[in-house]
Coordinates of C-alpha atoms in Angstrom, one line a residue:
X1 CA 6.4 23.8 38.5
X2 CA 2.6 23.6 38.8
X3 CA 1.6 21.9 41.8
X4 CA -1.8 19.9 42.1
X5 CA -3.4 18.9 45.7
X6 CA -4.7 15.4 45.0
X7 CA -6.9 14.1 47.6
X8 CA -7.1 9.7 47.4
X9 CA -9.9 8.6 49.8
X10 CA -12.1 6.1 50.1
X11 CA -13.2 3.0 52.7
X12 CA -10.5 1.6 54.6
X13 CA -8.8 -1.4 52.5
X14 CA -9.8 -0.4 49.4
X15 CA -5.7 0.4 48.2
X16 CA -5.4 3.9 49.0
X17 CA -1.8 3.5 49.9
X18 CA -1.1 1.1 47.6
X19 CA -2.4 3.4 44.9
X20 CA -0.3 6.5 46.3
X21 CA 3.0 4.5 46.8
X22 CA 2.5 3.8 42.5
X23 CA 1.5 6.8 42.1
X24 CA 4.7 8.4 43.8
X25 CA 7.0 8.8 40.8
X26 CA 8.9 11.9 39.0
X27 CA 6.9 14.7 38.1
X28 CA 5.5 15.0 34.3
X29 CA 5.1 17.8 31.5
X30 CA 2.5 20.2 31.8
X31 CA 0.0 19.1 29.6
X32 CA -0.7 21.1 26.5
X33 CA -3.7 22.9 27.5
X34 CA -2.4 23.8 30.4
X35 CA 0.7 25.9 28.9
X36 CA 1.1 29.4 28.9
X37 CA 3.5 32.2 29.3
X38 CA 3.0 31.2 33.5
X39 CA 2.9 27.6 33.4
X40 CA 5.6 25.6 31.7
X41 CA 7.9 22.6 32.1
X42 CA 6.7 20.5 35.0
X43 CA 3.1 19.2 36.5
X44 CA 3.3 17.9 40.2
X45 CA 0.7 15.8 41.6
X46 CA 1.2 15.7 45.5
X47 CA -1.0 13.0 47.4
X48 CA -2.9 13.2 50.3
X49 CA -3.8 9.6 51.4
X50 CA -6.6 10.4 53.6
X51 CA -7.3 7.6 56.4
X52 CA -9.9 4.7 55.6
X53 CA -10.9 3.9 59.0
X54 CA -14.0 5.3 60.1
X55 CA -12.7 6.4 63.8
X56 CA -10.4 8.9 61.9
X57 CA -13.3 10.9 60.1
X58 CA -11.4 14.0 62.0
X59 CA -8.4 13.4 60.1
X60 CA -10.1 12.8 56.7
X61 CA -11.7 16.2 57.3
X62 CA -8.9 18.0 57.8
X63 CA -6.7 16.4 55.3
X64 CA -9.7 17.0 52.2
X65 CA -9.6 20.7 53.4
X66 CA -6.3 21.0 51.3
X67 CA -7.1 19.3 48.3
X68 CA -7.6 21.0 44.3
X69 CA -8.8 17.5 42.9
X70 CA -9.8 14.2 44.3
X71 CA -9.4 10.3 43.4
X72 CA -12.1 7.7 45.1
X73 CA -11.1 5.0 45.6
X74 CA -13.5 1.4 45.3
X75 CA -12.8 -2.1 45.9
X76 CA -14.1 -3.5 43.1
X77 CA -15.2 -6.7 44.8
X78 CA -17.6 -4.8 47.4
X79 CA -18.4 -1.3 46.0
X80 CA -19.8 1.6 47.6
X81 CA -19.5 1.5 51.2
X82 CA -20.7 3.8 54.0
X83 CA -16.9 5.4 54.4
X84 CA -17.0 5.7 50.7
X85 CA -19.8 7.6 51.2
X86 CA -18.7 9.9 53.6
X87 CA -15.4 10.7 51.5
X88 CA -18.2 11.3 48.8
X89 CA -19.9 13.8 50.8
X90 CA -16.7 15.5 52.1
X91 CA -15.2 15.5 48.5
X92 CA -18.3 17.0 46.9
X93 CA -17.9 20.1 50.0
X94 CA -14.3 20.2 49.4
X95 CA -13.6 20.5 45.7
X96 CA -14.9 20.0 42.5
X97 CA -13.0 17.4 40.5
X98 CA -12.8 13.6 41.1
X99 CA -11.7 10.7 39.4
X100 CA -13.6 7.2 40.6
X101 CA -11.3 4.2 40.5
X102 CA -12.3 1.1 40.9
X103 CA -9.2 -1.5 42.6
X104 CA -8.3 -4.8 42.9
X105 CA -9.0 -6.3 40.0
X106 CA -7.2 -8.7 39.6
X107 CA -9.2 -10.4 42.2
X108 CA -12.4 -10.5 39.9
X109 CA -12.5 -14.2 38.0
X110 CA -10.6 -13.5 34.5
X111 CA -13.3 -14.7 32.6
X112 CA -15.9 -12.1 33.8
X113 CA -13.4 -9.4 34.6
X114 CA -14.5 -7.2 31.7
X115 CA -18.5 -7.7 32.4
X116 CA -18.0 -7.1 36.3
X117 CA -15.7 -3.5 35.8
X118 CA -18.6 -2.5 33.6
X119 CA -21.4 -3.5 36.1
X120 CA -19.7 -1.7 38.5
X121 CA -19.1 1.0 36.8
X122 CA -23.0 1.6 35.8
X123 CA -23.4 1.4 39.5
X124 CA -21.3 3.8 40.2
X125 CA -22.5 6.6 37.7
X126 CA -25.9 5.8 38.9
X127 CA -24.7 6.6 42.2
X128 CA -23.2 9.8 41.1
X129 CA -26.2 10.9 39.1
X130 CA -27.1 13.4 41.8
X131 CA -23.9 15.1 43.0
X132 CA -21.2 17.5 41.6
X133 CA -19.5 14.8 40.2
X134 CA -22.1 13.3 38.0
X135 CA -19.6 13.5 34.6
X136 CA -16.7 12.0 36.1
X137 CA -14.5 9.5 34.5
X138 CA -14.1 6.1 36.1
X139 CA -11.1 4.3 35.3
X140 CA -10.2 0.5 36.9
X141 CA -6.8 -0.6 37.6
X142 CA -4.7 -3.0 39.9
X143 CA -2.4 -1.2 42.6
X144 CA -0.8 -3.8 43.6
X145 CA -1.6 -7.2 41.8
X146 CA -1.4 -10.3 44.3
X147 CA -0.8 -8.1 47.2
X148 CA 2.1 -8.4 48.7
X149 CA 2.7 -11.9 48.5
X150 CA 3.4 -11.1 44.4
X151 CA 6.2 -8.4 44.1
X152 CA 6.7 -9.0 40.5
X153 CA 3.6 -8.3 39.3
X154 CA 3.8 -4.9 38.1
X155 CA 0.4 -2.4 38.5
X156 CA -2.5 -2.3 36.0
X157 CA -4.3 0.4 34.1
X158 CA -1.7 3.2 36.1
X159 CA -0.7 4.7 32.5
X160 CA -4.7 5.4 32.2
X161 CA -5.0 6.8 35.3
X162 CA -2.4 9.2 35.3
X163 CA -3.4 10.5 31.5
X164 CA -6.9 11.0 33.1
X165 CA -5.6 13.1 35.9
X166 CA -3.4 14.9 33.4
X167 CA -6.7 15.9 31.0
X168 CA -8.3 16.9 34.6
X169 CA -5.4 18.9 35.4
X170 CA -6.0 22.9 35.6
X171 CA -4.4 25.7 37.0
X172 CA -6.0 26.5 40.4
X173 CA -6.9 30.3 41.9
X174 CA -3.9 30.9 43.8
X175 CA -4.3 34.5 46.1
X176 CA -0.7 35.7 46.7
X177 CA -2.5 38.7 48.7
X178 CA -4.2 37.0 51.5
X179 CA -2.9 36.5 55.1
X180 CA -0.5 33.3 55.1
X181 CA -2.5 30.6 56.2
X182 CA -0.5 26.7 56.3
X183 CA -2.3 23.8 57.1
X184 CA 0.2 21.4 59.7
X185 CA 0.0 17.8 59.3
X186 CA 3.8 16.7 60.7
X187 CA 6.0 18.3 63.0
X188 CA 9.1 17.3 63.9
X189 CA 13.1 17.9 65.0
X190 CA 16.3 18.2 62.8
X191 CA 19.5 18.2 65.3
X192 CA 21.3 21.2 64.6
X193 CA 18.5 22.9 62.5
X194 CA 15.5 23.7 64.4
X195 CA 12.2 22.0 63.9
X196 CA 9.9 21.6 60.8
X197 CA 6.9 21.8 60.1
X198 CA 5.1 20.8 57.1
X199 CA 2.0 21.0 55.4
X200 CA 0.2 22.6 52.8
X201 CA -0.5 26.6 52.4
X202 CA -3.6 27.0 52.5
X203 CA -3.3 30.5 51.0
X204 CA -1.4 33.5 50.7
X205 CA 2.5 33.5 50.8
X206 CA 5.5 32.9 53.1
X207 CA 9.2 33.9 52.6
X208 CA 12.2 33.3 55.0
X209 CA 12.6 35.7 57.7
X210 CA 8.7 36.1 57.8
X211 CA 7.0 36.5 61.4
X212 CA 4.5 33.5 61.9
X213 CA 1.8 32.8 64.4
X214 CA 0.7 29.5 65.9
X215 CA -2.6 30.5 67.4
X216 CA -3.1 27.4 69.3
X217 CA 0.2 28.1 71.4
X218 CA -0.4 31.5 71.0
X219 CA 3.5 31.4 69.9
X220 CA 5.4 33.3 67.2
X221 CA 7.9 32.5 65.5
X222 CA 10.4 33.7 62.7
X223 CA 10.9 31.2 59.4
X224 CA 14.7 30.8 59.4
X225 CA 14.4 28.3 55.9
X226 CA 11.6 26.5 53.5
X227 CA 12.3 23.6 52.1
X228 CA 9.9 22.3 49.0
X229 CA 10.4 18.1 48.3
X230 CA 14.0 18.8 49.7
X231 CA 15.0 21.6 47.8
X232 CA 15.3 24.8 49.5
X233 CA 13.5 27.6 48.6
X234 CA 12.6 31.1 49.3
X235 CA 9.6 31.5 49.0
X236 CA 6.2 29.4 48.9
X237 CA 2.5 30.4 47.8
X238 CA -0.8 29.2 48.1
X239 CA -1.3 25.1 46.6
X240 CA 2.5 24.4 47.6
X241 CA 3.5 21.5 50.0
X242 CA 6.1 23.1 52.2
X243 CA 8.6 22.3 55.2
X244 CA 8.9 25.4 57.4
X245 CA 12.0 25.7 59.7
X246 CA 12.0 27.7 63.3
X247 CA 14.2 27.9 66.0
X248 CA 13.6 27.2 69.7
X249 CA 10.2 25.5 69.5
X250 CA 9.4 22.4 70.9
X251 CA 7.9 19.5 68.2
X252 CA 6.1 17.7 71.2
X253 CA 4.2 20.6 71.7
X254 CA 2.1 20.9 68.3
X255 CA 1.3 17.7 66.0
X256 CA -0.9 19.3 63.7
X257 CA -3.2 22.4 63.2
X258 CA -2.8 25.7 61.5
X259 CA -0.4 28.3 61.6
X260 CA -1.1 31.9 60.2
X261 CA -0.1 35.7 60.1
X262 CA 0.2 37.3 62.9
X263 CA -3.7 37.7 64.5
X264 CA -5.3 35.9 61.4
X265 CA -6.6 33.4 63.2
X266 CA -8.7 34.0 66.1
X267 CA -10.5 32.3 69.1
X268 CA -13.8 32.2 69.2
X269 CA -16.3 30.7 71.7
X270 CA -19.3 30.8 69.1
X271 CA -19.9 31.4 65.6
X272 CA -22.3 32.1 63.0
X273 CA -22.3 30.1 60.0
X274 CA -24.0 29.4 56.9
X275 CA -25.7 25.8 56.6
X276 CA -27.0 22.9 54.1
X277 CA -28.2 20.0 55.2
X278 CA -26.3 16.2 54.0
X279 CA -29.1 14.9 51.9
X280 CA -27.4 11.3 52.9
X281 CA -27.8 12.3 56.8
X282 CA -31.1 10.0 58.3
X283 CA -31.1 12.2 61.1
X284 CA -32.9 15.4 61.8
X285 CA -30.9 18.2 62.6
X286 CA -32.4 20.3 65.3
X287 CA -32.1 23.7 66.9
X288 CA -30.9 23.3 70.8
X289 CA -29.1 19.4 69.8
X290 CA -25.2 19.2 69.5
X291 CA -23.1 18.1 67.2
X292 CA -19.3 17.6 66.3
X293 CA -18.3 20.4 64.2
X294 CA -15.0 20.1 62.3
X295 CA -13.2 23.6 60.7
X296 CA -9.9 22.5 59.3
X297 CA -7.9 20.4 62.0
X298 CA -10.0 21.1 64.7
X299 CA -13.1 19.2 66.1
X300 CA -15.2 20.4 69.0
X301 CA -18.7 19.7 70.4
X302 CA -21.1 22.9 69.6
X303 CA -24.6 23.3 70.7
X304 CA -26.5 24.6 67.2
X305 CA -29.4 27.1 67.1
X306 CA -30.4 27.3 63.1
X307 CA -32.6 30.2 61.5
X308 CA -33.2 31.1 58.0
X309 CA -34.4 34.0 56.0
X310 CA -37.9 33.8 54.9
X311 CA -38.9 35.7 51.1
X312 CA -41.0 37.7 53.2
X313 CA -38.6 38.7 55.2
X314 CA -36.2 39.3 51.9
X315 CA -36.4 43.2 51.2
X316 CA -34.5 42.3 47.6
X317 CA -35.8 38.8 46.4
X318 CA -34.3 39.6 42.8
X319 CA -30.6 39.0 44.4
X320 CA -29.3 35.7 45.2
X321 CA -27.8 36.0 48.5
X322 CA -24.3 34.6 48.4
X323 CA -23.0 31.9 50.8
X324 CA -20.4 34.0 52.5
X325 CA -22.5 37.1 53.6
X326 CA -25.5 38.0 56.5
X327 CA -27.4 40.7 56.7
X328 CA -28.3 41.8 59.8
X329 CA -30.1 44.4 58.9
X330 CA -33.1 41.4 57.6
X331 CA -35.4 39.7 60.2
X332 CA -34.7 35.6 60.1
X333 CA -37.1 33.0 61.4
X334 CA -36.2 30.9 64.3
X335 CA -36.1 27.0 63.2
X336 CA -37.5 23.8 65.2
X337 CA -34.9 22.0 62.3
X338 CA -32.9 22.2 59.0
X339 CA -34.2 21.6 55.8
X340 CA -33.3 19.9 53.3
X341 CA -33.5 22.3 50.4
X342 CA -33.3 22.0 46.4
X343 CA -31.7 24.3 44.4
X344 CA -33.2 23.1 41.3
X345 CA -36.9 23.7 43.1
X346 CA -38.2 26.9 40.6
X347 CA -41.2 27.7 43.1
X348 CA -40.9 29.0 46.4
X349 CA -43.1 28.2 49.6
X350 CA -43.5 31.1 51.8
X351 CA -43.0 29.3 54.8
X352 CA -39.8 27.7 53.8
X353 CA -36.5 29.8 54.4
X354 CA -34.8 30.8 50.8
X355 CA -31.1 30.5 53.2
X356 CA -30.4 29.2 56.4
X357 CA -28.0 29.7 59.1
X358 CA -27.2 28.6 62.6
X359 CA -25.1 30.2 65.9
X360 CA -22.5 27.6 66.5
X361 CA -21.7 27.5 70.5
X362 CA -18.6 25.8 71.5
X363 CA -18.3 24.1 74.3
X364 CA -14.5 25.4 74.3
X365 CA -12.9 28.0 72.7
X366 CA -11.9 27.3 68.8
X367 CA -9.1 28.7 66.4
X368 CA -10.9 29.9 63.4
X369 CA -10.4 31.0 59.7
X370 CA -13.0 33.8 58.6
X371 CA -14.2 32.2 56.1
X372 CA -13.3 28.2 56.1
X373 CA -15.0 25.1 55.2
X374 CA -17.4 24.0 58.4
X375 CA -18.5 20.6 58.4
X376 CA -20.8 19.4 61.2
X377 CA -21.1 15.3 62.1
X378 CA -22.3 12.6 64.6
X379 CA -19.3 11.2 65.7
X380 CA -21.0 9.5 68.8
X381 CA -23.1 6.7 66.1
X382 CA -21.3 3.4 65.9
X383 CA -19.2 3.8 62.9
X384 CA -20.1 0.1 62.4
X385 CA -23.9 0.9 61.6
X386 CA -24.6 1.4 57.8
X387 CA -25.2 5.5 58.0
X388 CA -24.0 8.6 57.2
X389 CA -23.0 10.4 60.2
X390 CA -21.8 13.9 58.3
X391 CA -24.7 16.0 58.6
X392 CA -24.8 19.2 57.7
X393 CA -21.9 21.5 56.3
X394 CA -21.6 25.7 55.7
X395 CA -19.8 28.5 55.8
X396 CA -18.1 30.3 58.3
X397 CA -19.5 34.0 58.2
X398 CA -19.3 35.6 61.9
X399 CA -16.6 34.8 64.9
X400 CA -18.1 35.6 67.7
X401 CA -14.5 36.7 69.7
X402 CA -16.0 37.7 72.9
X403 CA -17.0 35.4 75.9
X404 CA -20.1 37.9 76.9
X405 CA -21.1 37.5 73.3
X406 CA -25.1 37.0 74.6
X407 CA -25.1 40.4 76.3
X408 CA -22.2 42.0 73.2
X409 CA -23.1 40.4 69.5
X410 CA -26.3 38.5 69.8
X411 CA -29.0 41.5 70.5
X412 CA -27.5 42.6 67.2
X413 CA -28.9 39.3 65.1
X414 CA -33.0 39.7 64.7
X415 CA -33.8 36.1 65.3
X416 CA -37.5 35.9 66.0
X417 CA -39.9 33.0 66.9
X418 CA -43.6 33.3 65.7
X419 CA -46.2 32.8 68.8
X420 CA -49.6 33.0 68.6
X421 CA -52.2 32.9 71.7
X422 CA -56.4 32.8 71.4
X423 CA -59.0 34.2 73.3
X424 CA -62.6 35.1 73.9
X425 CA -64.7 38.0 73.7
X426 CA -66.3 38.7 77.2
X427 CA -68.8 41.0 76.4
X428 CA -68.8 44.5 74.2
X429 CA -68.6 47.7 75.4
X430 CA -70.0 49.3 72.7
X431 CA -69.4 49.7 68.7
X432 CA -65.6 50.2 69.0
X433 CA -64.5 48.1 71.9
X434 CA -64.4 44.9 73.5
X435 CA -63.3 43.5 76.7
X436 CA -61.0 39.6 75.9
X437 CA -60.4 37.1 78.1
X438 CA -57.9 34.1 78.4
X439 CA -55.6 35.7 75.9
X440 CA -53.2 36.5 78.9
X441 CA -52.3 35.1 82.0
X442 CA -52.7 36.9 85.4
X443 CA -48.9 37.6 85.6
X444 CA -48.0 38.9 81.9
X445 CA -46.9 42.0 81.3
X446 CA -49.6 43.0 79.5
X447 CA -47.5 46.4 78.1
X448 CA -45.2 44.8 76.3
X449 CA -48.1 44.1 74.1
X450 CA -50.2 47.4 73.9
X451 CA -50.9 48.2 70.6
X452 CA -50.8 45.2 69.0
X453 CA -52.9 43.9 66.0
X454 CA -55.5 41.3 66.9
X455 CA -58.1 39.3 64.5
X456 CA -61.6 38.6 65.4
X457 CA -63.2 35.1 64.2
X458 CA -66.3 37.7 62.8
X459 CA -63.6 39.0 60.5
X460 CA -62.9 42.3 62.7
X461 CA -59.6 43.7 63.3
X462 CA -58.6 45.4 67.0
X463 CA -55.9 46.8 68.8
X464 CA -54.5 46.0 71.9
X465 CA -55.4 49.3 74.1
X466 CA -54.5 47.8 77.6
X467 CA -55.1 45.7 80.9
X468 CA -58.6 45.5 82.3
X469 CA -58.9 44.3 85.6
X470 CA -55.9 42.2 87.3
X471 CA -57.0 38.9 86.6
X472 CA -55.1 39.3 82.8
X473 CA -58.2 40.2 80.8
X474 CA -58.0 43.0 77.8
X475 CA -59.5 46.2 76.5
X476 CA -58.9 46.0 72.5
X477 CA -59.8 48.6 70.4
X478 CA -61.9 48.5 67.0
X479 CA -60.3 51.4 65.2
X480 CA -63.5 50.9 62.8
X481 CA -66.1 49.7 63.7
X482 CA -67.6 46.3 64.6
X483 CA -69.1 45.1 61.9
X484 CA -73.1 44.7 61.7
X485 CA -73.4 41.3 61.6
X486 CA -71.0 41.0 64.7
X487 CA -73.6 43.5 66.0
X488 CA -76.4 41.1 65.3
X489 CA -74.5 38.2 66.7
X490 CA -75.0 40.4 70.6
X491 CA -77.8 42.3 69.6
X492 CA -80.6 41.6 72.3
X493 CA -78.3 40.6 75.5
X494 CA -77.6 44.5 75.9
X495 CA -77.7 46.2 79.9
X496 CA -76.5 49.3 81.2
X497 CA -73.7 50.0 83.5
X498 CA -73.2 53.1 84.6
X499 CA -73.2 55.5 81.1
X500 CA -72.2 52.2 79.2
X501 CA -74.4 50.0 77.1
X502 CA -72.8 46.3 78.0
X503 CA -73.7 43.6 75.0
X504 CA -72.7 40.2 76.6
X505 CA -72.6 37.2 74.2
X506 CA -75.7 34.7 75.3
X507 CA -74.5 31.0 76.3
X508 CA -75.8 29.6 73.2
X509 CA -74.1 31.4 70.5
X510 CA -71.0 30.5 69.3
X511 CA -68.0 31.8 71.3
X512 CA -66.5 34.8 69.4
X513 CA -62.6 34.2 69.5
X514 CA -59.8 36.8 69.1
X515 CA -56.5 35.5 67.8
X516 CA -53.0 37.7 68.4
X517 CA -50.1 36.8 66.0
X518 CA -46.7 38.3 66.7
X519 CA -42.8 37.5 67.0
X520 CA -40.8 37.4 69.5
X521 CA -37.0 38.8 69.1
X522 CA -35.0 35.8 70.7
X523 CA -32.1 37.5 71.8
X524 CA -33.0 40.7 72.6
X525 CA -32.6 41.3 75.9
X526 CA -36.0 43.4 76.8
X527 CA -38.0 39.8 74.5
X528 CA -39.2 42.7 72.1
X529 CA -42.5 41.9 70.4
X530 CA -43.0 43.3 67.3
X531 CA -46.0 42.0 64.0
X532 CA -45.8 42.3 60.3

């Protein structure tokens, strides 16, 4: 039997479980184009009715996490409505397939039914233009005609539905080879049996007498049987709904959440992720704010620090760099905030980062998948207001297992910030070096930046040589020479000092500045300084 993960969201009361309760009938053939010498006799749709309410976002998260294809569902009568959009957003992170249908209606006036389905429905692909779901098919139908105060009236426009989902219908990647990974969205006792848990396999396999881990707990346990829709089985892969069976575990202790292989899933109090902004998010997402960041069940506060990777910094611009991959060997640019980048945009600022990432911090410690679906909201807005409060999503690329990760794991990632600090030229010593002034304070370490590159407003280049004085001033180097003109510029307010010529610049010329341009390696312990 093929098994399909359907996802059915949408805003709360637009029919969702009205829709799945139809929908919840015996499986159907395989469709022709789906048959092979693998895939034969019957196609299984299993629903995932995702909660409406907006105070369950968490929930709709997890529950999308699992899902090959997804139905949105609209009341006709209002359209698009800020949970709809938020199951849009979530859908178009989580999978690739969707079907639009539009409810209820039978509630439309009979006499402009027809013209009202097709006005929506024009609003609705409009709405779609811009996302990964721009081609879908739309199909309107009545769940539950009357409501419930009509029993007899039987469902509209189901048949069309369910020959839509069965052209949609495709054979999903399925890795047998992976760790077992089960997503747990019930758990529960059977007298005499043991308890169950059920969910969906996220990937790899499970067979009975297999050891399994519930990292949460940190509890193992062995699988005595699987059930599949009631039917016992012996085996389970990855797409499957499943009921697992163990022994001597306690149901009240874990509702849902994911169980694994042994020491797939690990704790970790940060991690590094990769990270798009929600073009529907208002907001600005900024390095040092916190947000509510979601990986499969789990939801947890996490303080966000976001850097990206510059083409300058890009040894290998020809590549694309894939989402599931840093290089730590490449410098990244600290970031104020995320931007919103186009992947249709053919030409390339130099100042704007061709990825971007961000150190997740937790404020507690977090089960994680290498490798899952991150998701990262703003829980904390009134879910009443009319805005999207999903605001940025990624991948999971770096667990950060230890709790002295700022001392064991971050020195490691180049992060730098660009500073820039401006002073004056106090006088010249002679053709090849100058003494600066307000470029430091008294109490910098003024080593940490020895011979470092500095520019001249006159055009001339220096290098930092070393401290002169204590009050913070600068001898800087002019591995040339300076250049005539800033000669001319001094020429005439010349003494001697000792075996030294001293040009000092007169009051009424123009100040000559000297400008030093460097980056700062965040989390390296010594602040290393380095330039281009």
């Amino acid at each position: 039997m093929l098994n399909l993960n359907i996802g059915v969201l949408g805003h709360v009361d637009s029919g969702k479980t009205s829709l799945a309760k139809v929908l919840s009938t015996v499986a159907i053939d395989v469709p022709d184009h789906l048959l092979n010498e693998e895939q034969s006799g019957k196609l299984q749709f299993t629903l995932v009715d995702c909660p409406g309410h907006a105070s369950l976002i968490r929930t709709i998260i997890g529950g999308a996490q699992i899902i090959d294809m997804m139905i949105l569902v609209i009341d006709v009568t209002k359209g698009m409505q800020t949970q709809t959009a938020e199951c849009l957003v979530i859908g178009e992170i989580t999978c690739k397939k969707m079907v639009v249908v539009l409810n209820k209606t039978d509630l439309l006036p009979p006499a402009q039914r027809s013209y009202l389905i097709e006005k929506m429905s024009k609003k609705m692909k409009m709405t779609l233009k811009n996302t990964v779901f721009r081609d879908c098919p739309i199909v309107s139908i009545a769940a539950n005609p009357g409501g419930s105060d009509s029993p007899s009236n039987g469902p509209e426009g189901i048949n069309d539905l369910i020959n839509i989902l069965k052209e949609m219908a495709y054979v999903p990647i399925r890795n047998r080879l992976k760790p077992f990974l089960f997503a747990v969205d019930h758990c529960f006792s059977i007298r005499g049996q043991g308890t169950v848990l059920t969910g969906t396999v996220l990937q790899g396999e499970i067979k009975i007498n297999d050891i399994i881990e519930i990292p949460a707990l940190q509890a193992t346990k062995k699988v005595k049987s699987l059930q599949m829709f009631r039917m016992p089985v012996e085996k389970a892969q990855q797409g499957d709904r499943l009921g697992i069976c163990v022994t001597q575990f306690d149901p009240k202790l874990f509702e849902r959440g994911l169980i694994a292989a042994p020491h797939f899933v690990v704790s970790a109090y940060a991690a590094i992720i990769s990270i798009h902004k929600i073009k529907y998010f208002k907001g600005s997402v900024a390095s040092k704010s916190r947000f509510h960041v979601t990986m499969g069940h789990d939801t947890v506060m996490a303080r966000i620090t976001i850097f990206g990777l510059l083409p300058k910094d890009y040894l290998e611009a020809e590549s694309k760099l894939p989402d599931n991959y840093i290089n730590l060997h490449f410098n990244y640019k600290y970031l104020d905030e995320l931007f919103l980048l186009n992947d249709n945009d053919t030409e390339q600022s130099d100042d704007i980062p061709i990825k971007q990432y961000a150190l997740l911090e937790f404020d507690k410690q977090l089960s994680v998948v290498p490798g899952s679906v991150v998701i990262g909201s703003k829980l904390d807005i009134d879910f009443h207001s009319n805005t999207c409060r999903l605001a940025f999503s990624g991948c999971l690329l770096e667990c950060l297992e230890d709790k002295n990760y700022p001392q064991t794991v971050l020195p490691n990632l180049k992060v730098y910030k660009e500073k820039s600090k401006l002073g004056l030229v106090e006088r010249v010593v002679n053709t090849q070096e100058v003494i600066v002034k307000k470029l430091f304070k008294k109490e910098t370490n003024i080593p940490l930046f020895s011979g470092l590159k500095v520019n001249l407003s006159t055009g001339d280049k220096g290098v930092i040589e070393g401290s002169f004085g204590q009050s913070g001033k600068v001898k800087v180097r002019i591995p040339g020479e300076l250049s005539p003109t800033t000669m001319a510029l001094v020429a005439g307010q010349s003494k001697k000092r000792g075996k030294h010529t001293i040009c000092q610049a007169s009051p009424e010329m123009d100040p000559i500045t000297v400008e030093l341009q460097f980056k700062r390696l965040i989390y390296d312990p010594l602040k290393k300084i380095v330039q281009d």
